[in-house]
PDB file of C-alpha atoms and ligand atoms in Angstrom:
ATOM      1  CA  MET D  19     157.972  25.656 129.505  1.00  0.00           C
ATOM      2  CA  PRO D  20     158.165  23.480 132.771  1.00  0.00           C
ATOM      3  CA  SER D  21     159.552  25.596 135.246  1.00  0.00           C
ATOM      4  CA  PRO D  22     162.907  23.563 136.501  1.00  0.00           C
ATOM      5  CA  ILE D  23     162.970  22.527 140.299  1.00  0.00           C
ATOM      6  CA  ILE D  24     166.016  20.731 142.576  1.00  0.00           C
ATOM      7  CA  LEU D  25     165.367  18.354 145.307  1.00  0.00           C
ATOM      8  CA  VAL D  26     167.676  17.102 148.122  1.00  0.00           C
ATOM      9  CA  HIS D  27     168.338  14.918 150.973  1.00  0.00           C
ATOM     10  CA  GLY D  28     170.999  14.655 153.033  1.00  0.00           C
ATOM     11  CA  GLY D  29     169.977  11.421 154.934  1.00  0.00           C
ATOM     12  CA  ALA D  30     167.357   9.775 157.292  1.00  0.00           C
ATOM     13  CA  TRP D  31     168.198   8.706 160.508  1.00  0.00           C
ATOM     14  CA  ALA D  32     168.062   9.942 164.014  1.00  0.00           C
ATOM     15  CA  ILE D  33     169.500  13.433 163.762  1.00  0.00           C
ATOM     16  CA  PRO D  34     170.202  14.359 166.930  1.00  0.00           C
ATOM     17  CA  ASP D  35     169.537  17.798 167.513  1.00  0.00           C
ATOM     18  CA  ALA D  36     173.235  19.505 168.110  1.00  0.00           C
ATOM     19  CA  ALA D  37     173.963  18.109 164.333  1.00  0.00           C
ATOM     20  CA  CYS D  38     170.299  19.687 162.321  1.00  0.00           C
ATOM     21  CA  PRO D  39     171.850  23.212 161.907  1.00  0.00           C
ATOM     22  CA  ALA D  40     174.787  21.579 160.296  1.00  0.00           C
ATOM     23  CA  HIS D  41     172.437  19.019 158.191  1.00  0.00           C
ATOM     24  CA  GLN D  42     170.357  21.683 157.605  1.00  0.00           C
ATOM     25  CA  GLN D  43     172.763  24.203 156.487  1.00  0.00           C
ATOM     26  CA  GLY D  44     174.415  21.661 154.627  1.00  0.00           C
ATOM     27  CA  VAL D  45     171.280  20.064 151.889  1.00  0.00           C
ATOM     28  CA  GLU D  46     170.416  24.058 151.412  1.00  0.00           C
ATOM     29  CA  ARG D  47     174.185  24.961 150.662  1.00  0.00           C
ATOM     30  CA  ALA D  48     173.503  21.704 148.160  1.00  0.00           C
ATOM     31  CA  ALA D  49     169.821  22.714 146.663  1.00  0.00           C
ATOM     32  CA  ALA D  50     171.332  26.251 146.122  1.00  0.00           C
ATOM     33  CA  ALA D  51     174.084  24.332 143.880  1.00  0.00           C
ATOM     34  CA  GLY D  52     171.586  22.983 142.260  1.00  0.00           C
ATOM     35  CA  TRP D  53     169.555  25.580 141.649  1.00  0.00           C
ATOM     36  CA  ARG D  54     172.161  27.794 140.605  1.00  0.00           C
ATOM     37  CA  ALA D  55     173.152  25.598 137.392  1.00  0.00           C
ATOM     38  CA  LEU D  56     169.285  24.978 136.497  1.00  0.00           C
ATOM     39  CA  GLU D  57     168.865  28.860 136.810  1.00  0.00           C
ATOM     40  CA  ARG D  58     171.645  29.788 134.329  1.00  0.00           C
ATOM     41  CA  GLY D  59     169.565  26.944 131.669  1.00  0.00           C
ATOM     42  CA  ALA D  60     172.487  23.562 132.232  1.00  0.00           C
ATOM     43  CA  SER D  61     170.713  19.955 132.171  1.00  0.00           C
ATOM     44  CA  SER D  62     169.136  18.522 135.511  1.00  0.00           C
ATOM     45  CA  LEU D  63     171.760  16.271 135.105  1.00  0.00           C
ATOM     46  CA  ASP D  64     174.340  18.838 135.970  1.00  0.00           C
ATOM     47  CA  ALA D  65     172.218  19.893 138.890  1.00  0.00           C
ATOM     48  CA  VAL D  66     172.526  16.840 140.724  1.00  0.00           C
ATOM     49  CA  GLU D  67     175.324  17.090 139.849  1.00  0.00           C
ATOM     50  CA  GLU D  68     176.338  20.015 141.133  1.00  0.00           C
ATOM     51  CA  ALA D  69     173.842  18.991 145.112  1.00  0.00           C
ATOM     52  CA  VAL D  70     175.213  16.089 145.031  1.00  0.00           C
ATOM     53  CA  ALA D  71     178.990  17.029 145.121  1.00  0.00           C
ATOM     54  CA  VAL D  72     178.022  19.694 147.705  1.00  0.00           C
ATOM     55  CA  LEU D  73     177.003  17.208 150.428  1.00  0.00           C
ATOM     56  CA  GLU D  74     180.123  14.881 149.219  1.00  0.00           C
ATOM     57  CA  ASP D  75     182.212  17.691 150.329  1.00  0.00           C
ATOM     58  CA  ASP D  76     180.242  18.391 153.212  1.00  0.00           C
ATOM     59  CA  ASP D  77     181.573  15.984 156.049  1.00  0.00           C
ATOM     60  CA  THR D  78     178.444  16.482 157.957  1.00  0.00           C
ATOM     61  CA  PHE D  79     177.547  13.854 155.357  1.00  0.00           C
ATOM     62  CA  ASP D  80     177.707  10.266 154.971  1.00  0.00           C
ATOM     63  CA  ALA D  81     178.708  10.236 151.516  1.00  0.00           C
ATOM     64  CA  GLY D  82     182.937  11.718 150.049  1.00  0.00           C
ATOM     65  CA  ARG D  83     184.873  12.980 152.878  1.00  0.00           C
ATOM     66  CA  GLY D  84     184.020  12.228 156.545  1.00  0.00           C
ATOM     67  CA  ALA D  85     182.116   9.110 155.497  1.00  0.00           C
ATOM     68  CA  PHE D  86     181.415   5.863 157.040  1.00  0.00           C
ATOM     69  CA  LEU D  87     184.660   3.349 157.751  1.00  0.00           C
ATOM     70  CA  ASN D  88     184.920  -0.067 157.216  1.00  0.00           C
ATOM     71  CA  ARG D  89     185.459  -2.771 158.835  1.00  0.00           C
ATOM     72  CA  ASP D  90     189.160  -2.498 157.402  1.00  0.00           C
ATOM     73  CA  GLY D  91     188.769   1.289 158.851  1.00  0.00           C
ATOM     74  CA  ARG D  92     189.197   2.729 155.275  1.00  0.00           C
ATOM     75  CA  VAL D  93     185.646   5.025 153.451  1.00  0.00           C
ATOM     76  CA  GLN D  94     184.317   2.984 150.473  1.00  0.00           C
ATOM     77  CA  LEU D  95     182.339   4.865 148.420  1.00  0.00           C
ATOM     78  CA  ASP D  96     179.192   4.024 146.152  1.00  0.00           C
ATOM     79  CA  ALA D  97     177.422   6.875 143.922  1.00  0.00           C
ATOM     80  CA  LEU D  98     175.038   6.443 140.538  1.00  0.00           C
ATOM     81  CA  ILE D  99     173.513   9.319 138.842  1.00  0.00           C
ATOM     82  CA  MET D 100     170.472   8.696 136.118  1.00  0.00           C
ATOM     83  CA  ASP D 101     169.550  10.375 133.122  1.00  0.00           C
ATOM     84  CA  GLY D 102     165.723  10.516 133.230  1.00  0.00           C
ATOM     85  CA  ALA D 103     165.005  11.359 129.220  1.00  0.00           C
ATOM     86  CA  SER D 104     167.615   8.609 127.786  1.00  0.00           C
ATOM     87  CA  LEU D 105     167.627   6.813 130.552  1.00  0.00           C
ATOM     88  CA  LYS D 106     171.364   6.412 130.338  1.00  0.00           C
ATOM     89  CA  ALA D 107     173.380   6.002 134.093  1.00  0.00           C
ATOM     90  CA  GLY D 108     176.497   5.362 135.446  1.00  0.00           C
ATOM     91  CA  GLY D 109     177.327   4.347 138.609  1.00  0.00           C
ATOM     92  CA  VAL D 110     180.998   3.091 140.709  1.00  0.00           C
ATOM     93  CA  GLY D 111     181.180   1.429 143.902  1.00  0.00           C
ATOM     94  CA  CYS D 112     183.903   0.683 146.423  1.00  0.00           C
ATOM     95  CA  VAL D 113     185.889   3.343 145.144  1.00  0.00           C
ATOM     96  CA  GLU D 114     188.314   4.411 147.716  1.00  0.00           C
ATOM     97  CA  ARG D 115     190.904   7.223 145.848  1.00  0.00           C
ATOM     98  CA  ILE D 116     188.038   9.873 145.062  1.00  0.00           C
ATOM     99  CA  LEU D 117     186.856  12.992 146.510  1.00  0.00           C
ATOM    100  CA  ASN D 118     183.648  12.946 144.185  1.00  0.00           C
ATOM    101  CA  PRO D 119     182.369   9.609 143.174  1.00  0.00           C
ATOM    102  CA  VAL D 120     179.073  11.509 141.249  1.00  0.00           C
ATOM    103  CA  ARG D 121     181.543  12.809 139.580  1.00  0.00           C
ATOM    104  CA  ALA D 122     183.428   9.805 138.552  1.00  0.00           C
ATOM    105  CA  ALA D 123     179.836   8.743 138.001  1.00  0.00           C
ATOM    106  CA  ARG D 124     179.126  11.688 136.146  1.00  0.00           C
ATOM    107  CA  VAL D 125     181.688  10.441 133.442  1.00  0.00           C
ATOM    108  CA  VAL D 126     180.763   6.656 133.501  1.00  0.00           C
ATOM    109  CA  LEU D 127     177.332   8.302 132.389  1.00  0.00           C
ATOM    110  CA  GLU D 128     178.917  10.270 129.318  1.00  0.00           C
ATOM    111  CA  LYS D 129     181.679   8.587 128.505  1.00  0.00           C
ATOM    112  CA  SER D 130     181.919   4.682 128.945  1.00  0.00           C
ATOM    113  CA  PRO D 131     179.357   2.287 126.983  1.00  0.00           C
ATOM    114  CA  HIS D 132     179.072   0.347 130.342  1.00  0.00           C
ATOM    115  CA  ILE D 133     176.929   1.449 133.245  1.00  0.00           C
ATOM    116  CA  TYR D 134     178.306   0.109 136.875  1.00  0.00           C
ATOM    117  CA  PHE D 135     182.225   0.150 137.597  1.00  0.00           C
ATOM    118  CA  VAL D 136     183.738  -0.649 141.527  1.00  0.00           C
ATOM    119  CA  ALA D 137     186.868  -0.792 142.822  1.00  0.00           C
ATOM    120  CA  GLU D 138     190.336  -0.358 140.994  1.00  0.00           C
ATOM    121  CA  GLY D 139     188.314  -0.172 137.832  1.00  0.00           C
ATOM    122  CA  ALA D 140     186.168   2.366 138.819  1.00  0.00           C
ATOM    123  CA  GLU D 141     189.537   4.267 139.809  1.00  0.00           C
ATOM    124  CA  ARG D 142     191.479   3.622 136.959  1.00  0.00           C
ATOM    125  CA  PHE D 143     188.305   4.920 134.311  1.00  0.00           C
ATOM    126  CA  ALA D 144     187.608   8.008 136.276  1.00  0.00           C
ATOM    127  CA  THR D 145     191.463   9.057 136.525  1.00  0.00           C
ATOM    128  CA  GLU D 146     191.705   7.994 132.583  1.00  0.00           C
ATOM    129  CA  HIS D 147     189.252  11.023 132.179  1.00  0.00           C
ATOM    130  CA  GLY D 148     190.498  13.108 133.933  1.00  0.00           C
ATOM    131  CA  ILE D 149     189.583  12.981 137.761  1.00  0.00           C
ATOM    132  CA  PRO D 150     192.498  13.067 140.253  1.00  0.00           C
ATOM    133  CA  LEU D 151     193.022  10.186 142.503  1.00  0.00           C
ATOM    134  CA  ILE D 152     193.705  10.828 146.319  1.00  0.00           C
ATOM    135  CA  ASP D 153     194.718   8.914 149.510  1.00  0.00           C
ATOM    136  CA  ASN D 154     192.672   6.975 151.224  1.00  0.00           C
ATOM    137  CA  SER D 155     192.880   8.697 154.154  1.00  0.00           C
ATOM    138  CA  GLU D 156     192.141  11.785 152.980  1.00  0.00           C
ATOM    139  CA  LEU D 157     188.841  10.536 153.271  1.00  0.00           C
ATOM    140  CA  VAL D 158     189.016   9.671 156.495  1.00  0.00           C
ATOM    141  CA  LEU D 159     187.926  11.768 159.607  1.00  0.00           C
ATOM    142  CA  GLN D 160     189.067  11.516 163.139  1.00  0.00           C
ATOM    143  CA  ARG D 161     185.346  11.724 164.420  1.00  0.00           C
ATOM    144  CA  GLU D 162     184.839   8.354 162.078  1.00  0.00           C
ATOM    145  CA  VAL D 163     187.635   6.778 163.409  1.00  0.00           C
ATOM    146  CA  GLU D 164     186.701   7.071 166.813  1.00  0.00           C
ATOM    147  CA  ARG D 165     182.657   5.930 165.804  1.00  0.00           C
ATOM    148  CA  TRP D 166     184.009   3.316 163.776  1.00  0.00           C
ATOM    149  CA  LYS D 167     186.055   1.793 167.078  1.00  0.00           C
ATOM    150  CA  SER D 168     183.275   1.751 169.269  1.00  0.00           C
ATOM    151  CA  ALA D 169     181.318  -0.230 166.855  1.00  0.00           C
ATOM    152  CA  ALA D 170     183.758  -2.443 166.253  1.00  0.00           C
ATOM    153  CA  GLU D 171     182.730  -4.798 168.752  1.00  0.00           C
ATOM    154  CA  GLN D 172     179.187  -4.651 166.925  1.00  0.00           C
ATOM    155  CA  ARG D 173     178.590  -7.213 164.270  1.00  0.00           C
ATOM    156  CA  TYR D 174     178.190  -5.623 160.787  1.00  0.00           C
ATOM    157  CA  LEU D 175     174.574  -6.048 158.909  1.00  0.00           C
ATOM    158  CA  SER D 176     172.978  -7.286 162.001  1.00  0.00           C
ATOM    159  CA  VAL D 177     171.324  -4.250 163.303  1.00  0.00           C
ATOM    160  CA  PRO D 178     171.098  -0.891 161.402  1.00  0.00           C
ATOM    161  CA  ALA D 179     171.467   0.640 164.820  1.00  0.00           C
ATOM    162  CA  GLU D 180     173.033   3.491 162.781  1.00  0.00           C
ATOM    163  CA  PHE D 181     169.564   5.075 161.613  1.00  0.00           C
ATOM    164  CA  SER D 182     168.978   5.504 165.227  1.00  0.00           C
ATOM    165  CA  GLY D 183     171.935   6.304 167.010  1.00  0.00           C
ATOM    166  CA  ASP D 184     174.535   9.079 166.425  1.00  0.00           C
ATOM    167  CA  SER D 185     175.514   8.807 162.817  1.00  0.00           C
ATOM    168  CA  HIS D 186     174.809   9.898 159.540  1.00  0.00           C
ATOM    169  CA  ASP D 187     174.053   8.823 156.122  1.00  0.00           C
ATOM    170  CA  THR D 188     173.498   8.681 152.380  1.00  0.00           C
ATOM    171  CA  VAL D 189     173.276  11.800 150.632  1.00  0.00           C
ATOM    172  CA  GLY D 190     170.522  12.783 147.154  1.00  0.00           C
ATOM    173  CA  ALA D 191     169.247  15.151 144.530  1.00  0.00           C
ATOM    174  CA  VAL D 192     166.039  14.708 141.803  1.00  0.00           C
ATOM    175  CA  ALA D 193     165.921  17.637 139.718  1.00  0.00           C
ATOM    176  CA  LEU D 194     163.889  18.955 137.056  1.00  0.00           C
ATOM    177  CA  ASP D 195     165.321  21.301 134.013  1.00  0.00           C
ATOM    178  CA  VAL D 196     164.238  23.585 131.771  1.00  0.00           C
ATOM    179  CA  GLN D 197     164.275  20.954 128.650  1.00  0.00           C
ATOM    180  CA  GLY D 198     161.747  19.357 131.183  1.00  0.00           C
ATOM    181  CA  ASN D 199     164.265  16.468 131.721  1.00  0.00           C
ATOM    182  CA  ILE D 200     164.576  14.945 135.153  1.00  0.00           C
ATOM    183  CA  ALA D 201     167.406  13.670 136.797  1.00  0.00           C
ATOM    184  CA  ALA D 202     168.843  11.371 140.155  1.00  0.00           C
ATOM    185  CA  ALA D 203     171.623  11.188 141.829  1.00  0.00           C
ATOM    186  CA  THR D 204     172.602   9.092 145.032  1.00  0.00           C
ATOM    187  CA  SER D 205     176.044   8.548 147.456  1.00  0.00           C
ATOM    188  CA  THR D 206     176.926   7.358 149.879  1.00  0.00           C
ATOM    189  CA  GLY D 207     179.705   5.705 152.258  1.00  0.00           C
ATOM    190  CA  GLY D 208     177.705   2.955 153.103  1.00  0.00           C
ATOM    191  CA  THR D 209     176.759   1.829 155.991  1.00  0.00           C
ATOM    192  CA  LEU D 210     179.395   1.586 159.490  1.00  0.00           C
ATOM    193  CA  ASN D 211     181.700  -0.631 160.257  1.00  0.00           C
ATOM    194  CA  LYS D 212     180.005  -2.703 156.378  1.00  0.00           C
ATOM    195  CA  ALA D 213     182.210  -5.376 155.143  1.00  0.00           C
ATOM    196  CA  PRO D 214     185.127  -3.951 152.524  1.00  0.00           C
ATOM    197  CA  GLY D 215     183.277  -5.029 149.193  1.00  0.00           C
ATOM    198  CA  ARG D 216     180.095  -4.586 150.587  1.00  0.00           C
ATOM    199  CA  VAL D 217     177.799  -2.350 148.231  1.00  0.00           C
ATOM    200  CA  GLY D 218     174.413  -1.142 149.265  1.00  0.00           C
ATOM    201  CA  ASP D 219     171.618   0.410 147.889  1.00  0.00           C
ATOM    202  CA  SER D 220     172.566   3.853 146.849  1.00  0.00           C
ATOM    203  CA  SER D 221     174.437   3.220 143.742  1.00  0.00           C
ATOM    204  CA  LEU D 222     172.402   0.238 142.832  1.00  0.00           C
ATOM    205  CA  ILE D 223     170.247   1.518 139.387  1.00  0.00           C
ATOM    206  CA  GLY D 224     166.949   1.424 140.998  1.00  0.00           C
ATOM    207  CA  CYS D 225     167.180   0.513 144.065  1.00  0.00           C
ATOM    208  CA  GLY D 226     168.446   3.913 145.646  1.00  0.00           C
ATOM    209  CA  CYS D 227     168.558   5.818 142.427  1.00  0.00           C
ATOM    210  CA  TYR D 228     166.278   5.804 139.364  1.00  0.00           C
ATOM    211  CA  ALA D 229     165.054   8.691 136.736  1.00  0.00           C
ATOM    212  CA  ASP D 230     162.607   7.616 133.902  1.00  0.00           C
ATOM    213  CA  ASN D 231     160.889  10.693 132.260  1.00  0.00           C
ATOM    214  CA  GLU D 232     157.937   8.944 131.649  1.00  0.00           C
ATOM    215  CA  THR D 233     157.748   8.322 135.567  1.00  0.00           C
ATOM    216  CA  ALA D 234     159.900   9.994 138.151  1.00  0.00           C
ATOM    217  CA  ALA D 235     162.827  10.581 139.737  1.00  0.00           C
ATOM    218  CA  ALA D 236     164.104   8.985 142.739  1.00  0.00           C
ATOM    219  CA  SER D 237     167.242   9.030 145.419  1.00  0.00           C
ATOM    220  CA  THR D 238     166.482   7.261 148.980  1.00  0.00           C
ATOM    221  CA  THR D 239     168.888   6.467 152.166  1.00  0.00           C
ATOM    222  CA  GLY D 240     168.542   4.249 154.494  1.00  0.00           C
ATOM    223  CA  TRP D 241     169.047   0.954 155.102  1.00  0.00           C
ATOM    224  CA  GLY D 242     169.645  -0.470 151.773  1.00  0.00           C
ATOM    225  CA  GLU D 243     169.613  -4.024 151.553  1.00  0.00           C
ATOM    226  CA  PRO D 244     166.194  -4.156 152.350  1.00  0.00           C
ATOM    227  CA  MET D 245     165.786  -1.139 149.090  1.00  0.00           C
ATOM    228  CA  MET D 246     167.729  -3.313 147.177  1.00  0.00           C
ATOM    229  CA  LYS D 247     165.259  -6.584 147.907  1.00  0.00           C
ATOM    230  CA  LEU D 248     162.786  -4.181 146.700  1.00  0.00           C
ATOM    231  CA  VAL D 249     164.413  -2.646 143.736  1.00  0.00           C
ATOM    232  CA  PHE D 250     162.750   0.127 145.903  1.00  0.00           C
ATOM    233  CA  ALA D 251     163.566   3.419 143.790  1.00  0.00           C
ATOM    234  CA  LYS D 252     161.687   1.687 140.738  1.00  0.00           C
ATOM    235  CA  TRP D 253     158.840   0.499 142.838  1.00  0.00           C
ATOM    236  CA  ALA D 254     158.686   4.115 143.675  1.00  0.00           C
ATOM    237  CA  THR D 255     159.269   5.768 140.749  1.00  0.00           C
ATOM    238  CA  ASP D 256     156.724   3.547 139.233  1.00  0.00           C
ATOM    239  CA  LYS D 257     153.412   4.198 140.829  1.00  0.00           C
ATOM    240  CA  VAL D 258     153.999   7.890 139.505  1.00  0.00           C
ATOM    241  CA  THR D 259     151.515   8.575 137.134  1.00  0.00           C
ATOM    242  CA  ALA D 260     148.965  11.518 135.926  1.00  0.00           C
ATOM    243  CA  ASP D 261     146.752  10.654 138.467  1.00  0.00           C
ATOM    244  CA  VAL D 262     149.241   9.539 141.294  1.00  0.00           C
ATOM    245  CA  ALA D 263     151.567  11.949 142.525  1.00  0.00           C
ATOM    246  CA  PRO D 264     154.999  11.924 144.371  1.00  0.00           C
ATOM    247  CA  ALA D 265     153.881  13.346 147.255  1.00  0.00           C
ATOM    248  CA  GLN D 266     151.223  10.588 147.638  1.00  0.00           C
ATOM    249  CA  VAL D 267     153.927   8.396 146.087  1.00  0.00           C
ATOM    250  CA  ALA D 268     156.643   8.528 148.922  1.00  0.00           C
ATOM    251  CA  PRO D 269     154.728   7.507 151.975  1.00  0.00           C
ATOM    252  CA  ALA D 270     153.321   4.827 150.454  1.00  0.00           C
ATOM    253  CA  SER D 271     156.746   3.811 149.621  1.00  0.00           C
ATOM    254  CA  ILE D 272     157.543   3.856 153.046  1.00  0.00           C
ATOM    255  CA  HIS D 273     154.767   2.345 153.797  1.00  0.00           C
ATOM    256  CA  TYR D 274     155.245  -0.532 151.557  1.00  0.00           C
ATOM    257  CA  LEU D 275     159.155  -1.059 152.278  1.00  0.00           C
ATOM    258  CA  LYS D 276     158.722  -0.728 156.662  1.00  0.00           C
ATOM    259  CA  ARG D 277     155.728  -3.114 155.740  1.00  0.00           C
ATOM    260  CA  ARG D 278     157.411  -6.446 153.454  1.00  0.00           C
ATOM    261  CA  LEU D 279     160.601  -6.238 154.968  1.00  0.00           C
ATOM    262  CA  ASN D 280     160.680  -3.808 158.255  1.00  0.00           C
ATOM    263  CA  GLY D 281     163.071  -1.400 155.988  1.00  0.00           C
ATOM    264  CA  GLN D 282     163.944   2.234 157.747  1.00  0.00           C
ATOM    265  CA  GLY D 283     164.568   4.445 155.613  1.00  0.00           C
ATOM    266  CA  GLY D 284     163.156   7.826 153.674  1.00  0.00           C
ATOM    267  CA  ILE D 285     163.042   8.551 149.673  1.00  0.00           C
ATOM    268  CA  ILE D 286     162.973  11.739 147.297  1.00  0.00           C
ATOM    269  CA  LEU D 287     160.924  12.092 144.182  1.00  0.00           C
ATOM    270  CA  LEU D 288     159.647  14.576 141.560  1.00  0.00           C
ATOM    271  CA  ASP D 289     158.097  14.534 138.224  1.00  0.00           C
ATOM    272  CA  ARG D 290     158.160  16.145 135.421  1.00  0.00           C
ATOM    273  CA  GLU D 291     155.701  18.386 136.529  1.00  0.00           C
ATOM    274  CA  GLY D 292     157.735  19.656 139.002  1.00  0.00           C
ATOM    275  CA  ARG D 293     155.471  17.851 141.511  1.00  0.00           C
ATOM    276  CA  ILE D 294     157.151  16.582 144.587  1.00  0.00           C
ATOM    277  CA  GLY D 295     156.827  14.513 147.306  1.00  0.00           C
ATOM    278  CA  LEU D 296     159.555  13.013 150.591  1.00  0.00           C
ATOM    279  CA  ALA D 297     158.627  10.275 153.022  1.00  0.00           C
ATOM    280  CA  HIS D 298     160.944   8.632 155.986  1.00  0.00           C
ATOM    281  CA  ASN D 299     160.274   6.105 158.785  1.00  0.00           C
ATOM    282  CA  THR D 300     163.134   7.205 161.031  1.00  0.00           C
ATOM    283  CA  PRO D 301     162.927  10.041 163.293  1.00  0.00           C
ATOM    284  CA  ARG D 302     164.151  12.451 160.816  1.00  0.00           C
ATOM    285  CA  MET D 303     165.194  13.673 157.441  1.00  0.00           C
ATOM    286  CA  ALA D 304     167.664  16.214 156.392  1.00  0.00           C
ATOM    287  CA  TRP D 305     165.541  17.818 153.118  1.00  0.00           C
ATOM    288  CA  ALA D 306     165.561  21.279 151.079  1.00  0.00           C
ATOM    289  CA  TRP D 307     164.305  21.968 147.380  1.00  0.00           C
ATOM    290  CA  ARG D 308     164.104  25.344 145.966  1.00  0.00           C
ATOM    291  CA  SER D 309     162.569  26.655 142.614  1.00  0.00           C
ATOM    292  CA  GLN D 310     161.973  30.145 140.940  1.00  0.00           C
ATOM    293  CA  GLN D 311     159.014  30.663 143.359  1.00  0.00           C
ATOM    294  CA  SER D 312     160.512  29.547 146.625  1.00  0.00           C
ATOM    295  CA  SER D 313     162.890  26.836 148.831  1.00  0.00           C
ATOM    296  CA  GLU D 314     162.018  25.331 151.433  1.00  0.00           C
ATOM    297  CA  SER D 315     163.670  22.959 153.878  1.00  0.00           C
ATOM    298  CA  GLY D 316     163.684  21.120 157.223  1.00  0.00           C
ATOM    299  CA  LEU D 317     164.465  17.919 159.008  1.00  0.00           C
ATOM    300  CA  THR D 318     161.243  15.932 158.999  1.00  0.00           C
ATOM    301  CA  ALA D 319     158.435  15.756 156.183  1.00  0.00           C
ATOM    302  CA  PRO D 320     155.824  17.811 155.915  1.00  0.00           C
ATOM    303  CA  GLN D 321     152.397  16.845 155.876  1.00  0.00           C
ATOM    304  CA  GLN D 322     151.399  16.208 152.446  1.00  0.00           C
TER     305      GLN D 322
HETATM  306  N1  LIG R 401     171.536   3.396 152.341  1.00  0.00           N
HETATM  307  C1  LIG R 401     173.221   3.140 152.477  1.00  0.00           C
HETATM  308  C2  LIG R 401     174.014   1.943 152.587  1.00  0.00           C
HETATM  309  O1  LIG R 401     173.021   1.257 152.563  1.00  0.00           O
HETATM  310  O2  LIG R 401     174.213   1.470 152.047  1.00  0.00           O
END
């Protein structure tokens, strides 16, 4: 019987020293929530949903409440969840009135023959399936209004300054359950001052999130456009084999991202054997994992 495990990240960027405790405690809380699900025998899908919902609820991170504002000064959220056993996935993009986009994505996975809904259609689908809609202002923090005002002079999409400055980033989780199935979920507010309607890698299947029992589960964080061009999460999971472990693939993936497109970011990986990998080329990436045997967290990837 496989030994369940959950691994989460809270974004790869230049987390300042003063923000480190909030980031580390946030990912630890998320891993604990995912672990509680796994411990009671819930599926890896349940575990990644619970973990990512905790990160969305925590305004430390660029997901859910407290996410970056777009050029219109509104929060616009994207999320994807994927089941490695069935390859079923559910995603939402550009939603503005949902507190936990990962839960809306889960409903898409469970209840729809489709994989991806955007904007009002996504919100309508969510509310038809019991997810309440909120006002966009409930997702907006004053901290982000200030950040947005100071970024308003910059050209959106020109320089990924948010990955090196005073900022925050995308969240995600990968998990293995007692049945031996893996799953992944990723959720984001995207990039600072993004163009309304812009969707990044996080919620696009194979770009910022992927799970296949035959290879691995992945969630990525960082500058989305390069990751989209490389279909980055799928590229990485396809490299995992019996002989090539996630711990080798994660740094190789980040090297590839940098070499091909000068991309910046991070990745977490997990396979059905419970082998994990994490890597980033930003100064820091918040991460935490838990299993029956132990738990660990940090702000830079351990030497693998
Ligand atoms: N990885 C987050 C984004 O680019 O939207």
